[in-house]
Tab-separated table of C-alpha atoms in Angstrom:
chain	number	residue	atom	x	y	z
A	802	MET	CA	9.104	-4.005	-38.714
A	803	ALA	CA	9.777	-4.152	-35.035
A	804	MET	CA	7.886	-6.157	-32.486
A	805	ILE	CA	7.987	-5.698	-28.740
A	806	VAL	CA	7.294	-8.659	-26.515
A	807	ARG	CA	6.587	-8.195	-22.818
A	808	CYS	CA	8.352	-10.772	-20.670
A	809	PRO	CA	7.269	-10.458	-17.017
A	810	ASN	CA	9.430	-13.412	-15.915
A	811	PRO	CA	12.751	-14.947	-16.970
A	812	GLU	CA	10.738	-17.976	-18.165
A	813	ASP	CA	9.008	-15.727	-20.694
A	814	THR	CA	12.333	-14.401	-21.963
A	815	GLU	CA	13.568	-17.975	-22.293
A	816	ALA	CA	10.389	-19.028	-24.119
A	817	LEU	CA	10.767	-16.184	-26.600
A	818	GLY	CA	14.352	-17.283	-27.257
A	819	ALA	CA	13.118	-20.850	-27.720
A	820	SER	CA	10.614	-19.708	-30.323
A	821	LEU	CA	13.410	-17.952	-32.199
A	822	GLY	CA	15.531	-21.102	-31.973
A	823	ARG	CA	12.717	-23.262	-33.319
A	824	HIS	CA	12.241	-21.052	-36.361
A	825	ALA	CA	15.846	-20.053	-37.054
A	826	MET	CA	17.092	-20.827	-40.545
A	827	PRO	CA	20.551	-21.783	-41.767
A	828	GLY	CA	22.501	-18.527	-41.805
A	829	THR	CA	20.377	-16.703	-39.233
A	830	VAL	CA	22.384	-14.086	-37.339
A	831	VAL	CA	20.984	-12.400	-34.238
A	832	ALA	CA	22.554	-9.351	-32.589
A	833	LEU	CA	21.532	-9.491	-28.925
A	834	SER	CA	21.915	-6.527	-26.598
A	835	GLY	CA	20.827	-5.472	-23.141
A	836	ASP	CA	22.428	-4.280	-19.910
A	837	LEU	CA	24.284	-6.549	-17.529
A	838	GLY	CA	21.645	-8.672	-15.865
A	839	ALA	CA	18.951	-7.944	-18.437
A	840	GLY	CA	18.637	-11.615	-19.291
A	841	LYS	CA	20.822	-12.139	-22.366
A	842	THR	CA	22.034	-15.537	-21.170
A	843	VAL	CA	18.469	-16.567	-20.339
A	844	PHE	CA	17.372	-15.612	-23.857
A	845	ALA	CA	20.335	-17.481	-25.354
A	846	ARG	CA	19.517	-20.560	-23.293
A	847	GLY	CA	16.037	-20.444	-24.823
A	848	VAL	CA	17.487	-20.223	-28.328
A	849	GLY	CA	19.646	-23.280	-27.610
A	850	ALA	CA	16.640	-25.183	-26.272
A	851	GLY	CA	14.587	-24.196	-29.323
A	852	LEU	CA	17.319	-25.529	-31.584
A	853	GLY	CA	17.513	-28.659	-29.463
A	854	VAL	CA	21.238	-28.414	-28.699
A	855	THR	CA	22.517	-30.982	-26.236
A	856	THR	CA	25.340	-28.852	-24.853
A	857	ARG	CA	24.684	-26.412	-22.040
A	858	VAL	CA	24.285	-22.751	-22.944
A	859	GLN	CA	26.323	-20.720	-20.456
A	860	SER	CA	27.586	-17.160	-20.665
A	861	PRO	CA	30.374	-16.970	-23.281
A	862	SER	CA	31.759	-13.689	-21.875
A	863	TYR	CA	35.084	-15.157	-20.923
A	864	ILE	CA	35.684	-17.609	-23.718
A	865	ILE	CA	34.150	-15.163	-26.252
A	866	VAL	CA	32.538	-17.829	-28.399
A	867	GLN	CA	30.893	-21.127	-27.531
A	868	SER	CA	29.764	-23.615	-30.143
A	869	HIS	CA	26.840	-25.899	-29.426
A	870	GLU	CA	26.112	-29.245	-30.963
A	871	GLY	CA	23.339	-31.759	-31.267
A	872	GLY	CA	20.672	-29.306	-32.391
A	873	ARG	CA	18.666	-28.884	-35.556
A	874	LEU	CA	21.327	-26.421	-36.757
A	875	PRO	CA	24.890	-25.800	-35.562
A	876	PHE	CA	24.751	-22.924	-33.064
A	877	ALA	CA	27.476	-20.472	-32.083
A	878	HIS	CA	26.968	-18.062	-29.176
A	879	ALA	CA	29.442	-15.189	-28.983
A	880	ASP	CA	30.087	-12.239	-26.669
A	881	LEU	CA	32.365	-9.600	-28.169
A	882	TYR	CA	32.781	-7.533	-24.990
A	883	ARG	CA	36.299	-8.772	-24.364
A	884	LEU	CA	37.405	-8.856	-27.976
A	885	GLY	CA	40.375	-6.581	-28.613
A	886	ASP	CA	40.054	-5.542	-32.226
A	887	ALA	CA	38.272	-6.350	-35.458
A	888	ASP	CA	41.229	-8.415	-36.751
A	889	GLU	CA	40.259	-11.053	-34.216
A	890	LEU	CA	36.742	-11.518	-35.557
A	891	GLU	CA	37.776	-14.083	-38.128
A	892	GLN	CA	39.411	-16.208	-35.427
A	893	LEU	CA	36.040	-16.736	-33.813
A	894	GLY	CA	34.982	-19.114	-36.568
A	895	LEU	CA	31.509	-17.575	-36.880
A	896	ASP	CA	31.700	-17.705	-40.682
A	897	ASP	CA	32.465	-21.428	-40.487
A	898	VAL	CA	29.297	-21.993	-38.468
A	899	LEU	CA	27.231	-19.995	-40.971
A	900	ASP	CA	28.868	-21.779	-43.927
A	901	ALA	CA	27.886	-25.063	-42.288
A	902	GLY	CA	24.245	-23.924	-42.276
A	903	GLY	CA	24.285	-22.812	-38.666
A	904	MET	CA	22.855	-19.992	-36.626
A	905	VAL	CA	24.861	-17.347	-34.759
A	906	LEU	CA	23.835	-15.281	-31.740
A	907	ILE	CA	26.146	-12.359	-30.937
A	908	GLU	CA	26.172	-10.275	-27.765
A	909	TRP	CA	27.894	-6.878	-27.839
A	910	ALA	CA	27.882	-6.901	-31.649
A	911	GLU	CA	27.573	-3.108	-31.423
A	912	ARG	CA	31.307	-3.008	-30.625
A	913	PHE	CA	32.082	-4.519	-34.042
A	914	PRO	CA	29.112	-3.872	-36.339
A	915	GLU	CA	31.122	-5.231	-39.280
A	916	VAL	CA	30.596	-8.729	-37.853
A	917	LEU	CA	26.915	-8.535	-38.808
A	918	PRO	CA	25.645	-9.411	-42.298
A	919	THR	CA	23.292	-6.904	-43.928
A	920	ASP	CA	20.336	-9.173	-43.210
A	921	HIS	CA	20.089	-10.000	-39.504
A	922	VAL	CA	17.788	-9.920	-36.494
A	923	VAL	CA	18.278	-7.255	-33.833
A	924	CYS	CA	17.127	-8.211	-30.360
A	925	VAL	CA	17.229	-5.676	-27.532
A	926	ILE	CA	16.234	-6.613	-23.979
A	927	ARG	CA	15.193	-3.684	-21.800
A	928	GLU	CA	14.188	-3.606	-18.188
A	929	VAL	CA	10.745	-2.179	-17.638
A	930	ALA	CA	8.617	-1.755	-14.522
A	931	ASP	CA	6.970	-5.171	-14.875
A	932	GLY	CA	9.906	-7.297	-16.034
A	933	ARG	CA	11.505	-7.102	-19.460
A	934	ALA	CA	10.520	-5.782	-22.864
A	935	VAL	CA	12.219	-7.555	-25.742
A	936	GLU	CA	12.305	-5.650	-28.992
A	937	LEU	CA	12.898	-7.689	-32.143
A	938	SER	CA	13.537	-6.112	-35.518
A	939	ALA	CA	14.807	-7.231	-38.908
A	940	THR	CA	17.342	-5.557	-41.170
A	941	GLY	CA	16.562	-7.654	-44.249
A	942	PRO	CA	14.097	-10.049	-45.896
A	943	SER	CA	15.277	-13.341	-44.321
A	944	ALA	CA	15.243	-11.838	-40.853
A	945	GLN	CA	11.821	-10.384	-41.560
A	946	GLN	CA	10.540	-13.775	-42.672
A	947	LEU	CA	11.834	-15.305	-39.441
A	948	LEU	CA	10.187	-12.711	-37.203
A	949	GLU	CA	6.842	-13.236	-38.904
A	950	LYS	CA	6.883	-16.884	-37.798
A	951	LEU	CA	7.388	-16.153	-34.108
B	470	MET	CA	60.706	-37.774	-17.590
B	471	ASN	CA	60.649	-34.053	-18.257
B	472	VAL	CA	57.577	-32.715	-20.045
B	473	LEU	CA	57.310	-29.289	-21.633
B	474	GLY	CA	53.787	-27.875	-21.297
B	475	ILE	CA	52.409	-25.029	-23.380
B	476	GLU	CA	49.243	-23.047	-22.645
B	477	SER	CA	47.682	-20.413	-24.914
B	478	SER	CA	43.935	-20.967	-24.689
B	479	CYS	CA	43.007	-17.508	-23.445
B	480	ASP	CA	44.824	-14.450	-22.096
B	481	GLU	CA	48.045	-16.114	-20.988
B	482	THR	CA	50.979	-17.363	-23.032
B	483	ALA	CA	52.681	-19.859	-20.742
B	484	ALA	CA	55.255	-22.641	-20.800
B	485	SER	CA	56.701	-24.867	-18.116
B	486	VAL	CA	58.805	-27.954	-17.614
B	487	VAL	CA	57.640	-30.547	-15.096
B	488	GLY	CA	59.821	-33.509	-14.154
B	489	ALA	CA	59.917	-36.286	-11.574
B	490	THR	CA	60.920	-33.825	-8.864
B	491	GLY	CA	58.136	-31.372	-9.676
B	492	VAL	CA	58.007	-28.031	-11.454
B	493	LEU	CA	61.395	-27.162	-12.966
B	494	SER	CA	60.254	-23.906	-14.553
B	495	ASP	CA	57.002	-21.996	-14.941
B	496	VAL	CA	56.905	-18.956	-17.219
B	497	VAL	CA	53.733	-16.929	-17.781
B	498	HIS	CA	53.327	-13.906	-19.985
B	499	SER	CA	49.978	-12.342	-19.217
B	500	GLN	CA	48.276	-10.445	-21.977
B	501	VAL	CA	45.852	-8.839	-19.579
B	502	ILE	CA	46.615	-5.175	-19.654
B	503	HIS	CA	44.977	-3.346	-16.814
B	504	ALA	CA	42.700	-1.370	-19.024
B	505	GLU	CA	40.704	1.708	-18.238
B	506	TYR	CA	37.338	1.235	-16.534
B	507	GLY	CA	35.334	-1.615	-17.938
B	508	GLY	CA	38.335	-3.730	-18.624
B	509	VAL	CA	38.397	-4.828	-22.198
B	510	VAL	CA	41.332	-7.122	-22.783
B	511	PRO	CA	43.076	-5.592	-25.744
B	512	GLU	CA	45.309	-8.452	-26.824
B	513	LEU	CA	43.450	-11.691	-27.131
B	514	ALA	CA	44.754	-11.956	-30.651
B	515	SER	CA	46.587	-15.099	-31.555
B	516	ARG	CA	49.126	-12.659	-32.968
B	517	ALA	CA	50.103	-11.730	-29.426
B	518	HIS	CA	50.519	-15.407	-28.530
B	519	VAL	CA	52.666	-15.898	-31.631
B	520	GLU	CA	54.883	-12.983	-30.664
B	521	LYS	CA	55.434	-14.259	-27.122
B	522	MET	CA	55.506	-18.022	-27.627
B	523	GLY	CA	59.150	-18.451	-28.673
B	524	THR	CA	60.462	-16.313	-25.825
B	525	VAL	CA	58.278	-17.990	-23.217
B	526	VAL	CA	59.215	-21.535	-24.301
B	527	ARG	CA	62.919	-20.688	-24.499
B	528	ALA	CA	62.768	-19.196	-20.988
B	529	ALA	CA	60.976	-22.294	-19.641
B	530	LEU	CA	63.631	-24.625	-21.082
B	531	SER	CA	66.550	-22.496	-19.961
B	532	GLU	CA	65.198	-22.060	-16.408
B	533	ALA	CA	64.690	-25.819	-16.210
B	534	GLY	CA	68.249	-26.293	-17.459
B	535	ILE	CA	67.314	-28.693	-20.232
B	536	GLU	CA	67.689	-28.529	-23.998
B	537	ARG	CA	65.244	-31.222	-25.002
B	538	PRO	CA	62.315	-32.530	-22.925
B	539	ASP	CA	61.064	-36.116	-23.154
B	540	ALA	CA	57.639	-35.009	-24.416
B	541	VAL	CA	55.721	-31.874	-25.364
B	542	ALA	CA	52.158	-31.215	-24.187
B	543	ALA	CA	49.887	-28.333	-25.159
B	544	THR	CA	46.344	-27.215	-24.468
B	545	ALA	CA	44.089	-28.448	-27.297
B	546	GLY	CA	40.873	-26.914	-25.875
B	547	PRO	CA	38.556	-25.576	-24.692
B	548	GLY	CA	39.282	-22.000	-25.625
B	549	LEU	CA	39.391	-19.537	-28.449
B	550	ILE	CA	40.361	-21.592	-31.479
B	551	GLY	CA	42.876	-19.112	-32.909
B	552	ALA	CA	44.627	-18.799	-29.561
B	553	VAL	CA	44.635	-22.557	-28.875
B	554	LEU	CA	46.074	-23.275	-32.311
B	555	VAL	CA	49.156	-21.150	-31.646
B	556	GLY	CA	50.322	-23.258	-28.699
B	557	LEU	CA	49.127	-26.526	-30.200
B	558	SER	CA	50.955	-25.991	-33.501
B	559	PHE	CA	54.081	-24.780	-31.734
B	560	ALA	CA	54.078	-27.895	-29.536
B	561	LYS	CA	53.616	-30.235	-32.477
B	562	GLY	CA	56.459	-28.541	-34.323
B	563	LEU	CA	58.788	-28.954	-31.355
B	564	ALA	CA	57.759	-32.569	-30.755
B	565	ALA	CA	58.383	-33.387	-34.413
B	566	ALA	CA	61.732	-31.617	-34.485
B	567	TRP	CA	62.903	-33.297	-31.283
B	568	ASP	CA	61.272	-36.613	-32.207
B	569	VAL	CA	59.547	-36.915	-28.818
B	570	PRO	CA	55.903	-37.753	-27.966
B	571	PHE	CA	53.239	-35.070	-28.278
B	572	LEU	CA	50.138	-34.771	-26.073
B	573	GLY	CA	47.058	-32.557	-26.554
B	574	ILE	CA	45.629	-31.687	-23.154
B	575	ASN	CA	42.234	-30.428	-22.015
B	576	HIS	CA	42.762	-27.103	-20.250
B	577	LEU	CA	40.234	-28.018	-17.543
B	578	GLU	CA	41.950	-31.341	-16.863
B	579	GLY	CA	45.089	-29.259	-16.414
B	580	HIS	CA	43.377	-27.213	-13.701
B	581	LEU	CA	41.757	-30.244	-12.112
B	582	LEU	CA	45.059	-32.125	-11.768
B	583	SER	CA	47.004	-29.068	-10.528
B	584	ALA	CA	46.814	-30.350	-6.973
B	585	LEU	CA	48.964	-33.346	-7.987
B	586	LEU	CA	51.907	-30.944	-8.300
B	587	GLU	CA	51.801	-30.157	-4.594
B	588	ASP	CA	53.105	-32.031	-1.617
B	589	PRO	CA	51.014	-33.539	-0.180
B	590	ALA	CA	48.978	-34.335	-3.272
B	591	PRO	CA	45.478	-35.801	-3.121
B	592	ALA	CA	45.058	-39.501	-3.895
B	593	PHE	CA	42.270	-40.531	-6.264
B	594	PRO	CA	39.335	-40.312	-6.023
B	595	PHE	CA	39.001	-36.635	-5.156
B	596	LEU	CA	36.484	-33.852	-5.718
B	597	GLY	CA	37.688	-30.920	-7.809
B	598	LEU	CA	36.202	-27.438	-7.668
B	599	VAL	CA	37.396	-25.662	-10.815
B	600	VAL	CA	36.335	-22.017	-10.705
B	601	SER	CA	37.528	-19.370	-13.119
B	602	GLY	CA	36.324	-16.645	-15.456
B	603	GLY	CA	34.892	-19.195	-17.854
B	604	HIS	CA	34.092	-22.207	-15.688
B	605	SER	CA	32.493	-23.167	-12.379
B	606	THR	CA	32.360	-26.912	-12.064
B	607	VAL	CA	32.455	-29.592	-9.385
B	608	TYR	CA	34.153	-32.730	-10.668
B	609	LEU	CA	34.650	-36.191	-9.328
B	610	ALA	CA	38.114	-37.291	-10.446
B	611	ARG	CA	38.412	-41.082	-10.125
B	612	ASP	CA	41.718	-41.356	-11.960
B	613	VAL	CA	43.658	-39.578	-14.691
B	614	GLY	CA	41.242	-39.364	-17.611
B	615	ASN	CA	38.226	-40.547	-15.586
B	616	TYR	CA	36.167	-37.505	-14.614
B	617	THR	CA	32.482	-36.890	-13.950
B	618	VAL	CA	30.824	-33.474	-13.815
B	619	LEU	CA	28.720	-33.395	-10.638
B	620	GLY	CA	27.582	-29.813	-11.069
B	621	GLU	CA	28.320	-26.745	-13.174
B	622	THR	CA	27.033	-23.235	-13.749
B	623	ILE	CA	23.831	-22.854	-15.709
B	624	ASP	CA	24.669	-19.261	-16.664
B	625	ASP	CA	27.641	-17.133	-15.537
B	626	ALA	CA	30.905	-18.495	-14.179
B	627	ALA	CA	31.980	-17.427	-10.677
B	628	GLY	CA	34.952	-15.453	-12.005
B	629	GLU	CA	32.693	-13.711	-14.459
B	630	ALA	CA	30.424	-12.683	-11.574
B	631	PHE	CA	33.476	-11.110	-9.884
B	632	ASP	CA	34.462	-9.282	-13.077
B	633	LYS	CA	30.962	-8.049	-13.793
B	634	THR	CA	30.377	-6.942	-10.212
B	635	ALA	CA	33.614	-4.949	-10.359
B	636	ARG	CA	32.552	-3.497	-13.680
B	637	MET	CA	29.150	-2.398	-12.337
B	638	MET	CA	30.838	-0.808	-9.326
B	639	ARG	CA	33.562	0.764	-11.479
B	640	LEU	CA	36.316	-0.920	-9.530
B	641	GLY	CA	38.478	-1.912	-12.501
B	642	TYR	CA	39.579	-5.121	-14.179
B	643	PRO	CA	40.216	-7.918	-13.492
B	644	GLY	CA	37.524	-7.949	-10.822
B	645	GLY	CA	38.693	-10.875	-8.690
B	646	PRO	CA	41.686	-9.308	-6.938
B	647	VAL	CA	40.049	-5.908	-6.384
B	648	VAL	CA	36.828	-7.342	-4.938
B	649	ASP	CA	38.902	-9.682	-2.752
B	650	ARG	CA	40.924	-6.743	-1.421
B	651	LEU	CA	37.930	-4.506	-0.686
B	652	ALA	CA	35.899	-7.378	0.782
B	653	ALA	CA	38.582	-7.904	3.421
B	654	GLU	CA	37.543	-4.580	4.983
B	655	GLY	CA	33.791	-5.021	4.656
B	656	ASN	CA	30.947	-6.699	6.503
B	657	PRO	CA	29.821	-9.878	4.711
B	658	LYS	CA	26.395	-9.607	6.358
B	659	ALA	CA	25.728	-6.020	5.318
B	660	VAL	CA	23.650	-6.958	2.269
B	661	LYS	CA	21.588	-10.103	1.895
B	662	PHE	CA	22.344	-11.374	-1.596
B	663	PRO	CA	20.644	-14.449	-3.075
B	664	ARG	CA	22.226	-17.901	-2.932
B	665	PRO	CA	20.335	-19.779	-5.620
B	666	ARG	CA	20.354	-23.574	-5.772
B	667	PRO	CA	19.395	-24.709	-9.255
B	668	GLY	CA	18.972	-28.411	-10.043
B	669	ASP	CA	21.452	-31.190	-9.232
B	670	LEU	CA	24.664	-29.709	-7.899
B	671	ASP	CA	24.596	-26.827	-10.376
B	672	PHE	CA	25.427	-23.170	-9.796
B	673	SER	CA	23.774	-19.969	-10.980
B	674	PHE	CA	25.490	-16.598	-10.604
B	675	SER	CA	23.466	-14.525	-13.021
B	676	GLY	CA	20.816	-13.569	-10.447
B	677	LEU	CA	23.503	-12.570	-7.962
B	678	LYS	CA	24.978	-10.200	-10.527
B	679	THR	CA	21.544	-8.636	-11.092
B	680	ALA	CA	20.990	-8.343	-7.327
B	681	VAL	CA	24.300	-6.491	-6.927
B	682	ARG	CA	23.354	-4.120	-9.695
B	683	THR	CA	19.910	-3.456	-8.229
B	684	HIS	CA	21.486	-2.829	-4.836
B	685	VAL	CA	24.184	-0.403	-5.962
B	686	GLN	CA	21.581	1.650	-7.816
B	687	LYS	CA	19.715	2.273	-4.557
B	688	LYS	CA	20.026	5.599	-2.770
B	689	ASP	CA	20.732	4.021	0.619
B	690	ARG	CA	23.186	1.458	-0.718
B	691	ALA	CA	25.907	-0.077	1.406
B	692	SER	CA	29.542	1.019	1.032
B	693	ASP	CA	31.752	-0.577	-1.626
B	694	VAL	CA	33.617	-2.670	0.928
B	695	ASP	CA	30.361	-3.997	2.406
B	696	VAL	CA	28.899	-4.796	-1.014
B	697	CYS	CA	32.106	-6.602	-2.008
B	698	ALA	CA	32.215	-8.569	1.249
B	699	SER	CA	28.528	-9.526	0.991
B	700	PHE	CA	28.823	-10.483	-2.677
B	701	GLN	CA	31.937	-12.554	-2.047
B	702	ALA	CA	30.289	-14.321	0.897
B	703	ALA	CA	27.353	-15.265	-1.345
B	704	VAL	CA	29.660	-16.688	-4.035
B	705	VAL	CA	31.686	-18.677	-1.503
B	706	ASP	CA	28.524	-19.979	0.189
B	707	CYS	CA	27.188	-21.220	-3.161
B	708	LEU	CA	30.471	-22.862	-4.158
B	709	LEU	CA	31.230	-24.569	-0.876
B	710	GLY	CA	27.583	-25.476	-0.270
B	711	ARG	CA	27.661	-27.547	-3.431
B	712	VAL	CA	31.028	-29.048	-2.526
B	713	LYS	CA	29.605	-30.228	0.805
B	714	GLU	CA	26.639	-31.798	-0.959
B	715	ALA	CA	28.984	-33.452	-3.471
B	716	ALA	CA	31.041	-34.907	-0.609
B	717	GLU	CA	27.906	-36.274	1.054
B	718	ARG	CA	26.561	-37.698	-2.179
B	719	THR	CA	29.787	-39.416	-3.260
B	720	GLY	CA	31.365	-40.165	0.097
B	721	VAL	CA	34.625	-38.714	-1.244
B	722	ARG	CA	36.387	-36.698	1.454
B	723	ARG	CA	39.226	-35.124	-0.535
B	724	LEU	CA	38.793	-31.775	-2.289
B	725	ALA	CA	41.153	-29.980	-4.680
B	726	LEU	CA	40.587	-26.326	-5.563
B	727	ALA	CA	41.700	-24.958	-8.935
B	728	GLY	CA	41.146	-22.106	-11.366
B	729	GLY	CA	41.620	-18.361	-11.022
B	730	VAL	CA	38.853	-17.913	-8.435
B	731	ALA	CA	40.678	-20.426	-6.211
B	732	ALA	CA	43.131	-17.572	-5.635
B	733	ASN	CA	40.351	-15.749	-3.737
B	734	SER	CA	41.391	-15.474	-0.101
B	735	GLU	CA	37.902	-15.962	1.364
B	736	LEU	CA	37.270	-19.091	-0.711
B	737	ARG	CA	40.649	-20.500	0.352
B	738	ARG	CA	40.083	-19.655	4.001
B	739	ARG	CA	36.610	-21.133	4.167
B	740	ALA	CA	37.478	-24.213	2.083
B	741	LEU	CA	40.177	-25.055	4.608
B	742	GLU	CA	37.541	-24.913	7.367
B	743	LEU	CA	35.484	-27.675	5.715
B	744	ASP	CA	35.433	-31.068	7.324
B	745	LEU	CA	37.320	-32.474	4.321
B	746	ASP	CA	40.959	-32.976	3.302
B	747	VAL	CA	41.422	-29.831	1.249
B	748	PHE	CA	44.241	-29.295	-1.249
B	749	VAL	CA	44.762	-25.691	-2.294
B	750	PRO	CA	47.444	-24.892	-4.871
B	751	PRO	CA	49.492	-21.701	-4.448
B	752	LYS	CA	47.853	-18.691	-6.097
B	753	ASN	CA	50.129	-18.691	-9.163
B	754	ARG	CA	49.048	-22.286	-9.900
B	755	CYS	CA	45.365	-21.334	-9.727
B	756	THR	CA	45.424	-18.919	-12.644
B	757	ASP	CA	46.285	-20.235	-16.115
B	758	ASN	CA	49.834	-21.578	-16.302
B	759	GLY	CA	52.011	-23.980	-18.245
B	760	ALA	CA	52.877	-26.260	-15.311
B	761	MET	CA	49.336	-27.617	-15.131
B	762	ILE	CA	49.507	-28.607	-18.809
B	763	ALA	CA	52.969	-30.138	-18.422
B	764	ASN	CA	51.709	-32.023	-15.374
B	765	ALA	CA	48.586	-33.389	-17.090
B	766	GLY	CA	50.723	-34.346	-20.092
B	767	ARG	CA	53.208	-36.079	-17.835
B	768	GLN	CA	50.474	-37.987	-15.996
B	769	ARG	CA	49.151	-39.277	-19.306
B	770	LEU	CA	52.620	-40.033	-20.674
B	771	ILE	CA	53.398	-42.114	-17.579
B	772	ARG	CA	50.275	-44.131	-18.387
B	773	GLY	CA	51.658	-44.855	-21.834
B	774	GLU	CA	49.657	-42.286	-23.771
B	775	ARG	CA	50.810	-40.184	-26.702
B	776	HIS	CA	48.741	-38.413	-29.301
B	777	ALA	CA	48.797	-38.298	-33.086
B	778	MET	CA	50.094	-35.184	-34.798
B	779	ASP	CA	46.750	-34.699	-36.527
B	780	LEU	CA	44.996	-33.996	-33.213
B	781	GLY	CA	43.122	-30.744	-33.814
B	782	ALA	CA	42.080	-27.856	-31.594
B	783	ARG	CA	38.750	-28.471	-29.860
B	784	PRO	CA	37.234	-25.131	-28.833
B	785	GLY	CA	34.302	-26.697	-26.945
B	786	TRP	CA	36.012	-29.772	-25.491
B	787	ARG	CA	34.402	-31.077	-22.289
B	788	VAL	CA	36.667	-32.810	-19.847
B	789	ASP	CA	34.153	-35.580	-19.105
B	790	GLU	CA	33.906	-36.736	-22.746
């Protein structure tokens, strides 16, 4: 199943992210893609707000992965654009966050598809004439269950 | 007291010795390979830090002309945990072997206190503008270890905006130096880019990035040099605008610049025009280096601090905690 949500304003993109954050389950993995400036950080900020994290969600492009605390679930936000090779994936500590019952949001996961578990949410933000269109789809039953709650 | 400082939190493997007379050695091995368009950094792996660490530390000690420092400091965060652990573990090993104090330093405190290595150095309290690929923050530094965040980015860091602008314009990586160079020949008023002012003294550079992209996709777009100059002017306006507000709000009239973006010539030029006492480190002390870690370690050591060997890496460590 895929659902497409129209987001005319950045606030709508953020609200959609917040809804995902509110319903995320321990072990939820989201692959987030979209062009530069599409609103990935805005969406991620919404996810953080939905989870109730107390740390600020900024772009992790430079530091590659940022962990957030204080929320309903531990939350790791990663951007694999600058990652050199797949050997480095384990250094990011994403598995630790998932093992601890957390949620992981990964930008540029398409560079290293092996980072994604079989069952995950795919979120693609596209620019359209009247703002953004966010397409959400599930690759397995848990992800499907999550999308149905949004 | 001579302190060996080790930095490995991101792309650089660096070591330095700082003593009472200042920086005795400062060795940086950059892992940034000027990649093809788009600029992926191929060697962030902790493996690369491991390979370089011994050589870099040995060079730092030999250039300083010492065999054993009086303490060893290393970056403990924030940064990529695997990378941070390489320098941190190496430092602990050396401190144990030499039986000298060990200190785990916050990378951002290292940047913030960089100005103390210069002559003249700012007295406390001072404002610190730390701007790099991963951070854009205005601090109030009251003393060593006493810092308040007055404002920070709510999305992209300033250095990231430079890199992404360069990427969109296919100018290469890293974006900072190339945009700086092209901007020098352009008209900063050619394109009107946004200068957002989010809440408090915060920054936002995400919209600027989108505005650059929208502009360069236009048919009647300005030339590369004009786009770079206009973009850079917008970034500098945002940064220094907030600094001015911070100075008014706190009454603190001293400002220290730090971080990779502090190497930007327009930011340096315009910061020096502010009606404040401005302290700008040389460009090699703006980008990541070992001297800033040795210096922060030394400042803390002088105040009687030393850290336990079980101090762990803290990937998300905030400097105001």
